[in-house]
Short mmCIF file of C-alpha atoms in Angstrom, two decimals:
data_model
loop_
_atom_site.label_atom_id
_atom_site.label_comp_id
_atom_site.label_asym_id
_atom_site.label_seq_id
_atom_site.Cartn_x
_atom_site.Cartn_y
_atom_site.Cartn_z
CA MET M 1 14.01 -3.05 0.99
CA ALA M 2 11.34 -0.47 -0.01
CA ILE M 3 8.54 0.29 2.41
CA GLU M 4 5.57 -1.79 1.33
CA GLY M 5 2.40 0.21 0.81
CA PHE M 6 4.11 3.61 0.85
CA ASP M 7 3.33 5.42 -2.43
CA TYR M 8 5.38 8.56 -1.81
CA LYS M 9 4.75 9.97 -5.30
CA GLY M 10 1.00 9.67 -4.97
CA PHE M 11 1.09 11.05 -1.44
CA ALA M 12 3.13 14.11 -2.48
CA GLN M 13 0.71 14.76 -5.34
CA SER M 14 -2.25 14.47 -2.97
CA MET M 15 -0.68 16.96 -0.52
CA ALA M 16 -0.03 19.43 -3.33
CA GLU M 17 -3.63 19.15 -4.57
CA GLN M 18 -4.95 19.80 -1.06
CA ALA M 19 -2.63 22.79 -0.71
CA LYS M 20 -4.19 24.37 -3.82
CA GLU M 21 -7.52 24.49 -2.00
CA LEU M 22 -6.04 25.91 1.21
CA VAL M 23 -3.70 28.65 0.01
CA PRO M 24 -4.88 32.16 1.00
CA LYS M 25 -6.88 33.54 -1.89
CA ASP M 26 -5.64 37.09 -1.25
CA LEU M 27 -2.11 36.16 -2.36
CA GLN M 28 -0.77 36.81 -5.84
CA PRO M 29 -1.03 33.83 -8.26
CA ASP M 30 2.76 33.37 -8.36
CA ASP M 31 2.90 33.31 -4.55
CA GLN M 32 0.13 30.72 -4.44
CA GLU M 33 2.06 28.66 -6.97
CA TYR M 34 5.24 28.96 -4.86
CA ILE M 35 3.45 27.52 -1.81
CA VAL M 36 2.06 24.54 -3.73
CA ASN M 37 5.32 23.79 -5.53
CA THR M 38 7.44 24.09 -2.38
CA LEU M 39 5.16 21.78 -0.43
CA GLY M 40 5.02 19.26 -3.27
CA ASN M 41 8.78 19.22 -3.89
CA PHE M 42 9.81 18.84 -0.26
CA THR M 43 7.16 16.18 0.38
CA LEU M 44 8.30 14.23 -2.70
CA MET M 45 12.01 14.45 -1.78
CA ALA M 46 11.38 13.43 1.82
CA GLY M 47 9.16 10.53 0.80
CA GLU M 48 11.70 9.29 -1.74
CA ALA M 49 14.54 9.50 0.83
CA ILE M 50 12.55 7.46 3.35
CA TYR M 51 11.39 4.96 0.74
CA ASN M 52 14.94 4.23 -0.43
CA ASP M 53 16.62 4.18 2.99
CA GLU M 54 17.16 0.47 3.62
CA SER M 55 18.44 1.12 7.15
CA LEU M 56 15.06 2.40 8.32
CA GLN M 57 12.74 -0.07 10.01
CA ILE M 58 9.43 1.81 9.82
CA THR M 59 5.95 1.11 8.54
CA ALA M 60 4.13 2.81 5.67
CA GLU M 61 1.97 4.59 8.24
CA GLN M 62 5.05 6.03 9.96
CA ALA M 63 6.54 7.08 6.62
CA VAL M 64 3.32 8.92 5.76
CA PHE M 65 3.38 10.60 9.18
CA ILE M 66 6.91 11.99 8.65
CA THR M 67 6.20 13.28 5.15
CA GLN M 68 2.89 14.79 6.24
CA ILE M 69 4.65 16.81 8.96
CA ILE M 70 7.03 18.17 6.32
CA ALA M 71 4.12 19.01 4.01
CA GLU M 72 2.20 20.88 6.73
CA TRP M 73 5.17 22.93 7.95
CA SER M 74 6.27 23.67 4.37
CA PHE M 75 2.81 25.10 3.78
CA HIS M 76 2.81 27.30 6.88
CA LYS M 77 6.38 28.61 6.71
CA SER M 78 6.23 29.41 2.99
CA ILE M 79 3.19 31.59 3.74
CA ASP M 80 5.11 33.22 6.60
CA LEU M 81 7.98 34.05 4.21
CA ILE M 82 5.58 35.57 1.67
CA HIS M 83 4.25 37.89 4.39
CA SER M 84 7.69 38.51 5.93
CA GLY M 85 8.97 41.29 3.69
CA ILE M 86 12.10 39.24 2.90
CA ASP M 87 13.13 39.22 -0.76
CA LYS M 88 11.94 36.17 -2.68
CA SER M 89 15.49 35.22 -3.69
CA TYR M 90 16.16 34.08 -0.09
CA TRP M 91 13.01 31.99 0.40
CA ASP M 92 14.29 28.70 -1.04
CA THR M 93 17.40 28.66 1.15
CA ILE M 94 15.37 29.25 4.29
CA MET M 95 12.79 26.63 3.35
CA GLN M 96 15.49 24.06 2.60
CA LYS M 97 16.98 24.49 6.08
CA ILE M 98 13.55 24.20 7.68
CA ALA M 99 12.60 21.10 5.67
CA PHE M 100 15.89 19.34 6.44
CA THR M 101 15.47 20.06 10.16
CA ILE M 102 11.90 18.73 10.18
CA PHE M 103 12.97 15.60 8.29
CA GLU M 104 15.76 14.73 10.74
CA VAL M 105 13.80 15.53 13.92
CA ALA M 106 10.66 13.68 12.77
CA LYS M 107 12.62 10.66 11.51
CA GLN M 108 14.59 10.31 14.75
CA GLY M 109 11.40 10.78 16.78
CA VAL M 110 9.66 7.95 14.94
CA ILE M 111 12.71 5.71 15.24
CA ARG M 112 12.88 6.39 18.97
CA ASN M 113 9.13 5.76 19.33
CA LEU M 114 8.44 9.17 20.85
CA LYS M 115 4.82 9.89 21.66
CA GLN M 116 3.13 11.85 18.88
CA GLU M 117 2.61 14.91 21.08
CA GLN M 118 6.27 14.95 22.14
CA LEU M 119 7.46 14.54 18.56
CA LEU M 120 5.28 17.37 17.25
CA GLN M 121 6.45 19.65 20.07
CA ALA M 122 10.09 18.85 19.25
CA VAL M 123 9.51 19.58 15.55
CA GLU M 124 7.81 22.90 16.31
CA MET M 125 10.62 23.94 18.69
CA HIS M 126 13.27 23.30 16.04
CA VAL M 127 11.28 24.90 13.21
CA VAL M 128 10.86 28.12 15.22
CA LYS M 129 14.56 28.06 16.14
CA VAL M 130 15.81 27.56 12.54
CA TYR M 131 13.37 30.13 11.10
CA LYS M 132 14.47 32.73 13.65
CA LYS M 133 18.17 32.03 13.09
CA CYS M 134 17.80 32.40 9.31
CA ILE M 135 16.17 35.81 9.80
CA GLU M 136 18.86 36.92 12.25
CA ASP M 137 21.58 35.84 9.82
CA LEU M 138 20.01 37.98 7.09
CA GLU M 139 19.99 40.98 9.42
CA LYS M 140 23.65 40.43 10.40
CA ARG M 141 24.60 40.34 6.71
CA GLY M 142 22.73 43.60 6.10
CA VAL M 143 20.18 41.97 3.80
CA ILE M 144 17.24 43.14 5.92
CA ASN M 145 16.81 45.87 8.52
CA GLU M 146 15.41 45.70 12.05
CA GLN M 147 11.89 46.54 10.88
CA VAL M 148 11.77 43.67 8.38
CA LYS M 149 13.34 41.34 10.96
CA GLU M 150 10.58 42.11 13.47
CA LEU M 151 7.89 41.71 10.80
CA ALA M 152 9.30 38.35 9.68
CA GLU M 153 9.62 37.01 13.24
CA SER M 154 6.02 37.97 14.00
CA GLN M 155 4.62 35.77 11.22
CA SER M 156 2.91 32.55 12.27
CA ASN M 157 0.38 31.19 9.79
CA ILE M 158 -0.14 28.06 11.89
CA ASP M 159 -1.41 30.25 14.75
CA ALA M 160 -3.54 32.31 12.38
CA MET M 161 -5.21 29.19 10.99
CA ALA M 162 -5.83 27.83 14.48
CA LYS M 163 -7.48 31.10 15.45
CA GLN M 164 -9.55 31.15 12.26
CA ALA M 165 -10.67 27.58 12.84
CA ALA M 166 -11.76 28.48 16.37
CA GLU M 167 -13.73 31.48 15.12
CA GLU M 168 -15.44 29.43 12.42
CA GLN M 169 -16.38 26.82 14.96
CA LEU M 170 -17.88 29.54 17.12
CA LYS M 171 -20.22 30.53 14.29
CA GLN M 172 -21.58 27.03 14.00
CA LYS M 173 -24.37 26.48 16.49
CA GLU M 174 -23.93 22.72 16.43
CA ALA M 175 -20.25 22.97 17.38
CA PRO M 176 -19.63 21.87 21.02
CA LEU M 177 -18.84 24.90 23.16
CA GLU M 178 -16.16 23.00 25.07
CA GLU M 179 -14.23 22.20 21.90
CA ILE M 180 -14.35 25.82 20.75
CA ASP M 181 -13.13 26.99 24.13
CA ASN M 182 -10.25 24.52 24.04
CA ARG M 183 -9.15 25.74 20.63
CA ARG M 184 -9.25 29.34 21.79
CA LYS M 185 -7.26 28.47 24.88
CA GLU M 186 -4.63 26.72 22.76
CA VAL M 187 -4.18 29.82 20.61
CA GLN M 188 -4.03 32.06 23.66
CA LYS M 189 -1.55 29.75 25.39
CA ARG M 190 0.75 29.71 22.37
CA ARG M 191 0.72 33.49 22.09
CA GLU M 192 1.24 33.88 25.86
CA GLU M 193 4.30 31.62 25.65
CA GLN M 194 5.70 33.73 22.82
CA ARG M 195 5.14 36.92 24.82
CA LYS M 196 6.74 35.31 27.87
CA GLN M 197 9.80 34.34 25.88
CA ARG M 198 10.22 37.86 24.52
CA ARG M 199 9.76 39.26 28.04
CA ILE M 200 12.41 36.93 29.46
CA GLU M 201 14.85 37.89 26.72
CA LYS M 202 14.37 41.59 27.46
CA GLU M 203 14.76 41.00 31.19
CA MET M 204 17.96 39.07 30.57
CA GLU M 205 19.35 41.88 28.45
CA ALA M 206 18.42 44.46 31.11
CA SER M 207 19.95 42.45 33.96
CA ALA M 208 23.05 41.07 32.25
CA GLY M 209 25.20 42.21 35.17
CA THR M 210 23.14 40.40 37.83
CA ILE M 211 22.90 36.89 36.41
CA THR M 212 22.81 34.23 39.13
CA VAL M 213 25.06 31.19 39.19
CA ARG M 214 22.03 28.97 38.52
CA GLN M 215 21.08 31.06 35.47
CA MET M 216 24.68 30.92 34.26
CA ARG M 217 24.66 27.12 34.42
CA LEU M 218 21.44 26.92 32.42
CA MET M 219 22.74 29.44 29.87
CA SER M 220 25.96 27.46 29.50
CA LEU M 221 23.92 24.31 28.91
CA ALA M 222 21.81 26.16 26.32
CA LEU M 223 24.98 27.04 24.41
CA VAL M 224 26.01 23.39 24.34
CA MET M 225 22.56 22.17 23.29
CA ARG M 226 22.58 24.46 20.26
CA ILE M 227 25.19 22.23 18.62
CA LEU M 228 23.80 18.86 19.71
CA SER M 229 21.58 16.67 17.58
CA PRO M 230 17.84 16.94 18.37
CA ASP M 231 17.63 13.52 20.05
CA LYS M 232 20.62 14.18 22.33
CA ALA M 233 19.28 17.63 23.20
CA GLN M 234 15.89 16.14 24.04
CA SER M 235 17.42 13.42 26.23
CA ILE M 236 19.25 16.09 28.25
CA MET M 237 16.14 18.28 28.46
CA ASN M 238 14.22 15.40 30.01
CA LYS M 239 16.55 15.52 33.02
CA PHE M 240 15.24 18.94 34.07
CA ASP M 241 11.92 20.05 35.53
CA GLU M 242 9.46 22.02 33.44
CA GLY M 243 10.61 25.42 34.73
CA ASP M 244 14.28 24.86 33.96
CA SER M 245 13.44 23.29 30.59
CA ARG M 246 11.50 26.39 29.61
CA LEU M 247 14.39 28.65 30.65
CA ILE M 248 16.87 26.57 28.64
CA LEU M 249 14.65 26.80 25.55
CA ASN M 250 14.42 30.58 26.02
CA TYR M 251 18.19 30.89 26.35
CA MET M 252 18.70 28.73 23.23
CA GLY M 253 16.62 31.20 21.24
CA MET M 254 18.53 34.31 22.43
CA ALA M 255 20.50 35.89 19.59
CA ASN M 256 23.14 37.41 21.91
CA LEU M 257 23.46 34.60 24.44
CA GLU M 258 27.25 34.36 24.18
CA SER M 259 27.69 38.02 25.15
CA GLN M 260 25.72 37.50 28.38
CA ILE M 261 28.17 34.98 29.84
CA ASP M 262 31.54 35.67 31.42
CA GLY M 263 34.24 33.49 29.83
CA ASP M 264 35.77 32.19 33.06
CA ILE M 265 32.39 31.40 34.57
CA LEU M 266 31.36 29.69 31.34
CA LEU M 267 34.36 27.34 31.49
CA ASN M 268 33.55 26.34 35.07
CA CYS M 269 29.89 25.82 34.22
CA LEU M 270 30.74 23.71 31.19
CA LYS M 271 32.76 21.38 33.40
CA GLU M 272 29.63 20.83 35.50
CA VAL M 273 27.38 20.60 32.43
CA LYS M 274 29.58 17.78 31.11
CA ASN M 275 27.93 15.46 33.63
CA PHE M 276 24.63 15.81 31.76
CA LEU M 277 26.01 14.99 28.32
CA PRO M 278 25.63 11.45 26.99
CA ALA M 279 28.99 9.70 26.92
CA GLN M 280 30.45 9.11 23.48
CA ARG M 281 30.97 5.46 22.75
CA LYS M 282 31.95 3.33 19.80
CA LEU M 283 29.06 1.56 18.14
CA SER M 284 30.02 -2.09 18.33
CA GLN M 285 28.45 -5.49 18.90
CA GLU M 286 30.18 -5.74 22.27
CA ASN M 287 28.79 -2.39 23.47
CA VAL M 288 25.24 -3.20 22.37
CA MET M 289 25.33 -6.61 24.03
CA GLY M 290 26.87 -5.04 27.14
CA ASP M 291 23.99 -2.55 27.38
CA LEU M 292 21.42 -5.33 27.10
CA LEU M 293 23.13 -7.60 29.62
CA ARG M 294 23.27 -4.71 32.07
CA LEU M 295 19.52 -4.23 31.67
CA TYR M 296 18.91 -7.95 32.10
CA ARG M 297 20.79 -8.03 35.39
CA SER M 298 18.75 -5.19 36.89
CA ASN M 299 15.29 -5.98 35.50
CA PRO M 300 13.10 -9.13 35.45
CA ARG M 301 12.93 -10.86 32.09
CA GLU M 302 9.13 -10.71 32.17
CA LYS M 303 9.28 -6.92 32.33
CA ILE M 304 11.47 -6.64 29.25
CA GLU M 305 9.43 -9.19 27.30
CA LYS M 306 6.31 -7.19 28.09
CA ILE M 307 7.91 -4.09 26.57
CA ILE M 308 8.57 -5.84 23.24
CA LYS M 309 5.47 -8.03 23.11
CA ASN M 310 4.04 -6.07 20.14
CA GLU M 311 7.34 -5.84 18.25
CA ARG M 312 8.25 -7.77 15.11
CA PRO M 313 9.49 -11.38 15.43
CA LEU M 314 12.99 -10.30 14.36
CA VAL M 315 13.25 -7.95 17.34
CA LYS M 316 11.84 -10.51 19.75
CA ARG M 317 14.34 -13.09 18.56
CA PHE M 318 17.19 -10.65 18.97
CA ILE M 319 16.19 -9.87 22.57
CA SER M 320 15.66 -13.55 23.41
CA GLN M 321 19.05 -14.67 22.06
CA ALA M 322 20.78 -11.77 23.80
CA TYR M 323 19.73 -13.30 27.13
CA ASP M 324 21.99 -16.24 26.29
CA GLY M 325 24.83 -13.95 25.22
CA GLU M 326 24.24 -14.60 21.51
CA TYR M 327 24.02 -11.92 18.83
CA SER M 328 21.30 -12.73 16.28
CA GLY M 329 22.83 -10.88 13.34
CA LEU M 330 20.52 -7.85 13.46
CA PRO M 331 22.13 -4.83 11.71
CA LEU M 332 24.26 -3.02 14.28
CA LYS M 333 22.48 0.33 14.02
CA VAL M 334 19.10 -1.35 14.37
CA ALA M 335 20.33 -3.41 17.33
CA ASP M 336 21.56 -0.25 19.06
CA ILE M 337 18.18 1.44 18.51
CA VAL M 338 16.41 -1.61 19.98
CA ALA M 339 18.68 -1.58 23.03
CA GLN M 340 18.10 2.15 23.58
CA TYR M 341 14.34 1.66 23.14
CA VAL M 342 14.25 -1.06 25.79
CA GLU M 343 16.30 1.05 28.19
CA ASP M 344 14.11 4.14 27.67
CA SER M 345 10.95 2.06 28.18
CA ILE M 346 11.96 0.58 31.53
#
């Protein structure tokens, strides 16, 4: 069933029209056209995919949110590519990988009811990771040299626009000083985090022979998380404190991470890391009902009903009948998502 009220064609056209007004005027006309067309095409394709996906249970507002994220990042990263020094023939491939990553991360975040701030942080983390990997792959293939690689990796139009917005606010006397200061701090914080990550990478390269056991465990986990889906990676990341999470993210972004780890030590660490990985299980009616019944035994019914009080009647009926050991006929994937949502909310 199509998402009622979601006009993805009109929305994509609106995003493209707005992009025309925002593209940097110092760019060549064909580059400006590339930005607008790329944003419009990816927004249209993402909106159409969401609109026609009958398995999704999301509102028109959520559908707009996902496609808007894709539009905004398509705008920023296409500008970064134009300034990167990379030949134009490689832009589309890079942008396709970025758009697909954003689509999957944003869609799963909405399905899992992540807070908006958490979802946007997850999207940004994966965009930076994919963009950097694409550039490194071009260098390995001999398409670009080290100088172009460094230039491309230094591009960040989203930071540049944030800085420009803060400076423009500063010129306006009526703008609240506190808001201007907050914007400036956000830009500074982002750049400080980037400098910190580069510093950690250099320190790791310089001290490859003195890596501690704790560092080795985190590096081993980073290797594993590179191949996991975004939602599984995020669920594992939530098990660590902020300091370890930051280290893991830094390790995940290291181009030569594998060469820093001794093979024998890696195998031992991976055995320990296995305890953090979510167990693979077959998606079945029995497993979903088993998860719910386990939650019911350890939590008061009032607590669970409070969690779903604002959900749709179909979801409420499913939860209510599950108390009596009955399966209401909800699609299995949707039922599994509901069960995971309840468990994560407790």
